[in-house]
mmCIF file of C-alpha atoms in Angstrom:
data_model
loop_
_atom_site.group_PDB
_atom_site.id
_atom_site.type_symbol
_atom_site.label_atom_id
_atom_site.label_comp_id
_atom_site.label_asym_id
_atom_site.label_seq_id
_atom_site.Cartn_x
_atom_site.Cartn_y
_atom_site.Cartn_z
ATOM 1 C CA UNK G 81 -56.576 -71.756 -45.558
ATOM 2 C CA UNK G 82 -53.340 -73.579 -46.367
ATOM 3 C CA UNK G 83 -52.880 -71.557 -49.557
ATOM 4 C CA UNK G 84 -53.350 -68.271 -47.702
ATOM 5 C CA UNK G 85 -50.818 -69.322 -45.058
ATOM 6 C CA UNK G 86 -48.317 -70.225 -47.800
ATOM 7 C CA UNK G 87 -48.778 -66.817 -49.421
ATOM 8 C CA UNK G 88 -48.143 -65.085 -46.095
ATOM 9 C CA UNK G 89 -44.827 -66.893 -45.656
ATOM 10 C CA UNK G 90 -43.880 -66.105 -49.256
ATOM 11 C CA UNK G 91 -44.534 -62.401 -48.579
ATOM 12 C CA UNK G 92 -42.441 -62.539 -45.385
ATOM 13 C CA UNK G 93 -39.581 -64.230 -47.223
ATOM 14 C CA UNK G 94 -39.727 -61.653 -50.008
ATOM 15 C CA UNK G 95 -39.678 -58.777 -47.491
ATOM 16 C CA UNK G 96 -36.787 -60.350 -45.599
ATOM 17 C CA UNK G 97 -34.812 -60.675 -48.829
ATOM 18 C CA UNK G 98 -35.462 -57.016 -49.627
ATOM 19 C CA UNK G 99 -34.330 -55.893 -46.183
ATOM 20 C CA UNK G 100 -31.191 -57.997 -46.339
ATOM 21 C CA UNK G 101 -30.419 -56.636 -49.797
ATOM 22 C CA UNK G 102 -30.970 -53.031 -48.627
ATOM 23 C CA UNK G 103 -28.527 -53.529 -45.732
ATOM 24 C CA UNK G 104 -25.733 -54.406 -48.164
ATOM 25 C CA UNK G 105 -25.794 -50.939 -49.740
ATOM 26 C CA UNK G 106 -26.561 -47.470 -48.443
ATOM 27 C CA UNK G 107 -29.792 -46.381 -46.805
ATOM 28 C CA UNK G 108 -31.218 -42.932 -47.461
ATOM 29 C CA UNK G 109 -33.843 -40.994 -45.537
ATOM 30 C CA UNK G 110 -35.341 -38.098 -47.493
ATOM 31 C CA UNK G 111 -32.732 -38.669 -50.187
ATOM 32 C CA UNK G 112 -32.851 -40.910 -53.266
ATOM 33 C CA UNK G 113 -29.079 -41.143 -53.600
ATOM 34 C CA UNK G 114 -27.502 -41.900 -50.202
ATOM 35 C CA UNK G 115 -23.749 -41.396 -50.213
ATOM 36 C CA UNK G 116 -23.083 -43.115 -46.890
ATOM 37 C CA UNK G 117 -24.224 -46.281 -45.158
ATOM 38 C CA UNK G 118 -26.890 -44.145 -43.482
ATOM 39 C CA UNK G 119 -27.643 -40.809 -45.200
ATOM 40 C CA UNK G 120 -30.270 -38.706 -43.437
ATOM 41 C CA UNK G 121 -31.450 -35.548 -45.136
ATOM 42 C CA UNK G 122 -33.016 -33.995 -42.044
ATOM 43 C CA UNK G 123 -32.747 -33.781 -38.263
ATOM 44 C CA UNK G 124 -31.664 -36.610 -35.968
ATOM 45 C CA UNK G 125 -33.033 -37.189 -32.468
ATOM 46 C CA UNK G 126 -31.546 -39.319 -29.690
ATOM 47 C CA UNK G 127 -32.524 -39.819 -26.076
ATOM 48 C CA UNK G 128 -32.048 -36.888 -23.686
ATOM 49 C CA UNK G 129 -31.935 -37.840 -20.015
ATOM 50 C CA UNK G 130 -31.695 -35.422 -17.058
ATOM 51 C CA UNK G 131 -30.743 -36.945 -13.693
ATOM 52 C CA UNK G 132 -30.247 -35.679 -10.142
ATOM 53 C CA UNK G 133 -29.102 -38.919 -8.493
ATOM 54 C CA UNK G 134 -25.512 -38.819 -7.223
ATOM 55 C CA UNK G 135 -25.009 -42.445 -8.335
ATOM 56 C CA UNK G 136 -26.016 -43.353 -11.881
ATOM 57 C CA UNK G 137 -25.226 -46.278 -14.188
ATOM 58 C CA UNK G 138 -25.411 -45.627 -17.919
ATOM 59 C CA UNK G 139 -27.425 -48.127 -19.937
ATOM 60 C CA UNK G 140 -27.989 -49.180 -23.534
ATOM 61 C CA UNK G 141 -30.851 -46.669 -23.828
ATOM 62 C CA UNK G 142 -28.753 -43.628 -22.800
ATOM 63 C CA UNK G 143 -27.205 -41.189 -25.245
ATOM 64 C CA UNK G 144 -27.069 -37.721 -23.652
ATOM 65 C CA UNK G 145 -27.212 -37.458 -19.845
ATOM 66 C CA UNK G 146 -27.348 -34.096 -18.059
ATOM 67 C CA UNK G 147 -26.585 -33.940 -14.339
ATOM 68 C CA UNK G 148 -28.578 -31.443 -12.249
ATOM 69 C CA UNK G 149 -27.877 -32.736 -8.730
ATOM 70 C CA UNK G 150 -26.809 -30.951 -5.550
ATOM 71 C CA UNK G 151 -23.604 -32.849 -4.689
ATOM 72 C CA UNK G 152 -20.643 -34.608 -6.299
ATOM 73 C CA UNK G 153 -21.804 -37.534 -8.435
ATOM 74 C CA UNK G 154 -20.490 -40.881 -9.690
ATOM 75 C CA UNK G 155 -21.477 -42.240 -13.113
ATOM 76 C CA UNK G 156 -20.628 -45.868 -13.947
ATOM 77 C CA UNK G 157 -20.125 -47.078 -17.516
ATOM 78 C CA UNK G 158 -21.504 -50.492 -18.550
ATOM 79 C CA UNK G 159 -19.088 -53.416 -18.765
ATOM 80 C CA UNK G 160 -17.927 -54.373 -22.248
ATOM 81 C CA UNK G 161 -19.330 -57.433 -23.995
ATOM 82 C CA UNK G 162 -17.244 -59.856 -26.030
ATOM 83 C CA UNK G 163 -18.841 -61.400 -29.121
ATOM 84 C CA UNK G 164 -22.586 -61.097 -29.621
ATOM 85 C CA UNK G 165 -23.893 -57.926 -28.044
ATOM 86 C CA UNK G 166 -20.611 -56.026 -28.350
ATOM 87 C CA UNK G 167 -21.491 -52.314 -28.522
ATOM 88 C CA UNK G 168 -18.414 -50.987 -30.310
ATOM 89 C CA UNK G 169 -19.009 -47.408 -31.405
ATOM 90 C CA UNK G 170 -21.644 -46.612 -28.759
ATOM 91 C CA UNK G 171 -21.332 -42.970 -27.678
ATOM 92 C CA UNK G 172 -22.303 -41.205 -24.469
ATOM 93 C CA UNK G 173 -22.355 -37.469 -23.799
ATOM 94 C CA UNK G 174 -22.313 -36.478 -20.112
ATOM 95 C CA UNK G 175 -23.016 -32.830 -19.284
ATOM 96 C CA UNK G 176 -22.496 -31.355 -15.827
ATOM 97 C CA UNK G 177 -24.885 -28.457 -15.185
ATOM 98 C CA UNK G 178 -23.800 -27.970 -11.554
ATOM 99 C CA UNK G 179 -20.995 -26.513 -9.456
ATOM 100 C CA UNK G 180 -20.035 -30.028 -8.368
ATOM 101 C CA UNK G 181 -17.896 -32.753 -9.945
ATOM 102 C CA UNK G 182 -18.904 -35.943 -11.769
ATOM 103 C CA UNK G 183 -16.546 -38.935 -11.651
ATOM 104 C CA UNK G 184 -17.112 -41.305 -14.581
ATOM 105 C CA UNK G 185 -15.863 -44.832 -13.796
ATOM 106 C CA UNK G 186 -15.164 -47.674 -16.195
ATOM 107 C CA UNK G 187 -15.922 -51.237 -15.156
ATOM 108 C CA UNK G 188 -12.846 -52.900 -13.608
ATOM 109 C CA UNK G 189 -10.367 -53.719 -15.178
ATOM 110 C CA UNK G 190 -11.417 -51.641 -18.192
ATOM 111 C CA UNK G 191 -10.051 -48.141 -18.715
ATOM 112 C CA UNK G 192 -10.913 -44.803 -20.266
ATOM 113 C CA UNK G 193 -7.892 -43.712 -22.296
ATOM 114 C CA UNK G 194 -5.806 -45.871 -19.956
ATOM 115 C CA UNK G 195 -7.351 -44.487 -16.754
ATOM 116 C CA UNK G 196 -9.889 -46.047 -14.440
ATOM 117 C CA UNK G 197 -12.008 -42.895 -14.483
ATOM 118 C CA UNK G 198 -12.363 -39.382 -15.850
ATOM 119 C CA UNK G 199 -13.571 -36.283 -14.063
ATOM 120 C CA UNK G 200 -16.184 -33.890 -15.394
ATOM 121 C CA UNK G 201 -15.713 -30.589 -13.527
ATOM 122 C CA UNK G 202 -18.419 -28.043 -12.819
ATOM 123 C CA UNK G 203 -20.235 -26.805 -15.936
ATOM 124 C CA UNK G 204 -18.204 -29.079 -18.222
ATOM 125 C CA UNK G 205 -19.049 -32.027 -20.461
ATOM 126 C CA UNK G 206 -17.374 -35.132 -21.873
ATOM 127 C CA UNK G 207 -18.163 -37.364 -24.851
ATOM 128 C CA UNK G 208 -17.062 -41.005 -24.790
ATOM 129 C CA UNK G 209 -17.020 -43.750 -27.434
ATOM 130 C CA UNK G 210 -16.709 -47.499 -26.958
ATOM 131 C CA UNK G 211 -13.738 -49.099 -28.745
ATOM 132 C CA UNK G 212 -15.111 -52.638 -28.780
ATOM 133 C CA UNK G 213 -12.192 -53.931 -26.703
ATOM 134 C CA UNK G 214 -12.593 -55.904 -23.476
ATOM 135 C CA UNK G 215 -10.566 -56.639 -20.364
ATOM 136 C CA UNK G 216 -7.708 -54.426 -19.159
ATOM 137 C CA UNK G 217 -7.768 -52.282 -22.283
ATOM 138 C CA UNK G 218 -8.905 -48.765 -23.212
ATOM 139 C CA UNK G 219 -12.509 -49.860 -23.680
ATOM 140 C CA UNK G 220 -13.588 -46.215 -23.808
ATOM 141 C CA UNK G 221 -12.010 -43.217 -25.506
ATOM 142 C CA UNK G 222 -12.626 -39.553 -24.768
ATOM 143 C CA UNK G 223 -13.889 -37.993 -28.000
ATOM 144 C CA UNK G 224 -14.138 -34.461 -26.697
ATOM 145 C CA UNK G 225 -14.498 -32.311 -23.616
ATOM 146 C CA UNK G 226 -16.107 -28.919 -23.426
ATOM 147 C CA UNK G 227 -17.672 -26.190 -21.369
ATOM 148 C CA UNK G 228 -21.356 -25.497 -20.886
ATOM 149 C CA UNK G 229 -20.561 -21.863 -20.160
ATOM 150 C CA UNK G 230 -21.851 -19.366 -22.707
ATOM 151 C CA UNK G 231 -18.982 -16.916 -22.098
ATOM 152 C CA UNK G 232 -16.224 -17.728 -24.585
ATOM 153 C CA UNK G 233 -16.588 -21.442 -23.716
ATOM 154 C CA UNK G 234 -14.660 -20.787 -20.495
ATOM 155 C CA UNK G 235 -15.980 -21.225 -16.978
ATOM 156 C CA UNK G 236 -14.633 -20.645 -13.500
ATOM 157 C CA UNK G 237 -15.897 -22.015 -10.204
ATOM 158 C CA UNK G 238 -14.937 -23.213 -6.743
ATOM 159 C CA UNK G 239 -12.449 -20.548 -5.707
ATOM 160 C CA UNK G 240 -11.652 -19.080 -9.137
ATOM 161 C CA UNK G 241 -13.034 -16.049 -10.950
ATOM 162 C CA UNK G 242 -13.609 -15.504 -14.663
ATOM 163 C CA UNK G 243 -12.534 -12.142 -16.065
ATOM 164 C CA UNK G 244 -13.069 -12.125 -19.820
ATOM 165 C CA UNK G 245 -11.129 -15.170 -20.990
ATOM 166 C CA UNK G 246 -8.859 -15.134 -17.942
ATOM 167 C CA UNK G 247 -9.508 -17.613 -15.127
ATOM 168 C CA UNK G 248 -8.020 -16.091 -12.002
ATOM 169 C CA UNK G 249 -7.225 -17.512 -8.582
ATOM 170 C CA UNK G 250 -9.595 -15.994 -6.046
ATOM 171 C CA UNK G 251 -13.309 -16.391 -5.549
ATOM 172 C CA UNK G 252 -15.954 -18.158 -3.476
ATOM 173 C CA UNK G 253 -15.632 -21.870 -2.711
ATOM 174 C CA UNK G 254 -18.784 -23.687 -3.786
ATOM 175 C CA UNK G 255 -17.917 -26.935 -2.022
ATOM 176 C CA UNK G 256 -15.562 -28.378 0.565
ATOM 177 C CA UNK G 257 -12.118 -28.540 -1.051
ATOM 178 C CA UNK G 258 -9.087 -30.627 -0.109
ATOM 179 C CA UNK G 259 -5.581 -30.273 -1.545
ATOM 180 C CA UNK G 260 -3.696 -33.567 -1.354
ATOM 181 C CA UNK G 261 0.007 -32.792 -1.700
ATOM 182 C CA UNK G 262 0.795 -36.504 -2.279
ATOM 183 C CA UNK G 263 4.353 -36.033 -1.008
ATOM 184 C CA UNK G 264 4.932 -32.826 -2.976
ATOM 185 C CA UNK G 265 5.751 -29.448 -1.466
ATOM 186 C CA UNK G 266 3.217 -26.633 -1.540
ATOM 187 C CA UNK G 267 5.063 -23.300 -1.365
ATOM 188 C CA UNK G 268 3.901 -19.724 -0.884
ATOM 189 C CA UNK G 269 6.830 -17.382 -1.429
ATOM 190 C CA UNK G 270 7.616 -13.811 -2.435
ATOM 191 C CA UNK G 271 7.304 -10.553 -0.540
ATOM 192 C CA UNK G 272 3.561 -10.853 0.017
ATOM 193 C CA UNK G 273 1.763 -12.145 3.082
ATOM 194 C CA UNK G 274 -0.749 -14.891 3.816
ATOM 195 C CA UNK G 275 -3.769 -13.375 5.544
ATOM 196 C CA UNK G 276 -6.393 -15.511 7.294
ATOM 197 C CA UNK G 277 -9.660 -13.959 8.412
ATOM 198 C CA UNK G 278 -8.874 -10.574 6.871
ATOM 199 C CA UNK G 279 -7.734 -9.000 3.630
ATOM 200 C CA UNK G 280 -6.098 -6.025 5.353
ATOM 201 C CA UNK G 281 -2.619 -6.053 6.875
ATOM 202 C CA UNK G 282 -3.054 -4.914 10.504
ATOM 203 C CA UNK G 283 -0.841 -2.433 12.276
ATOM 204 C CA UNK G 284 2.477 -3.890 13.399
ATOM 205 C CA UNK G 285 2.464 -6.719 10.840
ATOM 206 C CA UNK G 286 4.676 -5.093 8.211
ATOM 207 C CA UNK G 287 7.318 -7.820 8.547
ATOM 208 C CA UNK G 288 4.926 -10.724 9.136
ATOM 209 C CA UNK G 289 4.490 -13.497 6.581
ATOM 210 C CA UNK G 290 1.386 -15.023 8.218
ATOM 211 C CA UNK G 291 -1.410 -13.006 9.798
ATOM 212 C CA UNK G 292 -4.420 -14.592 11.529
ATOM 213 C CA UNK G 293 -7.251 -12.253 12.466
ATOM 214 C CA UNK G 294 -9.990 -13.935 14.469
ATOM 215 C CA UNK G 295 -11.586 -10.736 15.635
ATOM 216 C CA UNK G 296 -12.445 -10.928 19.344
ATOM 217 C CA UNK G 297 -12.944 -14.707 19.397
ATOM 218 C CA UNK G 298 -10.460 -16.835 21.357
ATOM 219 C CA UNK G 299 -8.626 -19.753 19.764
ATOM 220 C CA UNK G 300 -7.371 -18.220 16.521
ATOM 221 C CA UNK G 301 -4.392 -20.597 16.415
ATOM 222 C CA UNK G 302 -4.176 -24.300 17.222
ATOM 223 C CA UNK G 303 -0.985 -26.351 16.900
ATOM 224 C CA UNK G 304 -1.122 -30.066 17.703
ATOM 225 C CA UNK G 305 1.960 -32.268 17.425
ATOM 226 C CA UNK G 306 1.539 -34.665 20.338
ATOM 227 C CA UNK G 307 3.635 -32.578 22.758
ATOM 228 C CA UNK G 308 0.794 -30.213 23.673
ATOM 229 C CA UNK G 309 -0.520 -30.298 27.235
ATOM 230 C CA UNK G 310 -2.543 -28.046 29.486
ATOM 231 C CA UNK G 311 -0.463 -25.104 30.706
ATOM 232 C CA UNK G 312 2.407 -25.687 28.236
ATOM 233 C CA UNK G 313 3.963 -22.912 26.166
ATOM 234 C CA UNK G 314 5.317 -22.989 22.634
ATOM 235 C CA UNK G 315 9.120 -22.839 22.687
ATOM 236 C CA UNK G 316 11.832 -22.908 20.035
ATOM 237 C CA UNK G 317 15.169 -24.609 19.628
ATOM 238 C CA UNK G 318 18.218 -23.017 17.983
ATOM 239 C CA UNK G 319 16.828 -23.815 14.519
ATOM 240 C CA UNK G 320 13.422 -22.286 15.152
ATOM 241 C CA UNK G 321 11.716 -25.659 15.570
ATOM 242 C CA UNK G 322 8.787 -25.142 17.926
ATOM 243 C CA UNK G 323 7.440 -27.615 20.467
ATOM 244 C CA UNK G 324 5.226 -27.418 23.502
ATOM 245 C CA UNK G 325 7.106 -27.329 26.834
ATOM 246 C CA UNK G 326 6.341 -27.088 30.514
ATOM 247 C CA UNK G 327 6.693 -23.579 31.891
ATOM 248 C CA UNK G 328 8.996 -24.919 34.622
ATOM 249 C CA UNK G 329 11.588 -26.235 32.127
ATOM 250 C CA UNK G 330 11.813 -23.324 29.693
ATOM 251 C CA UNK G 331 14.605 -20.777 29.588
ATOM 252 C CA UNK G 332 11.987 -18.103 30.235
ATOM 253 C CA UNK G 333 10.951 -19.817 33.503
ATOM 254 C CA UNK G 334 14.579 -20.222 34.599
ATOM 255 C CA UNK G 335 15.186 -16.522 34.033
#
């Protein structure tokens, strides 16, 4: 019994030595002469994961994650590890198959190319790689971004229209959309008009810049600035600045 046990350990030691020796050089699969550390003469498979949850945390077992949800989503990257367990070189591909947006967050204070997060718009994808760094560093780098559209690798959504390879302003909003000016001016100029509720300039509006057509429904225009009160009228000063005023104090009432 003792001799058999000794032989087993000798076999294990011999196998371990062979494995350690093989790891020093190149490893080939379906090839006798590998030219790289790992040379595979054939197909390669990695995990494919399809999710619908609007909150998802990527793990060590993820490789390709496709999002098929019905709302904007948030994906969280795993926190970096220093020393043993460091996953430098790990890659994730995130593909957005929806008309919504995925926000990919790094673990605080880590960054992705210097940013706390990256956005994956509708029908787009992003590939990330771990740099092996930790702390307030670019722990992740964007390897590539792309489109999942089959038309010239260009897609249009949420208020834009694709015409050939031209993405044009104008289309159907697929989700609630907010424009945050962040202290910057948003200007609409030129000889054209801004039409709300219609795409046809009505009679008498040839000189108008803003047209609101609410059909036969009351309340097409609402202006709130704190001066509004019941029974007040909108009046102007010499510069055209409008405020709400009592009908008994306006020039019109005096006349």
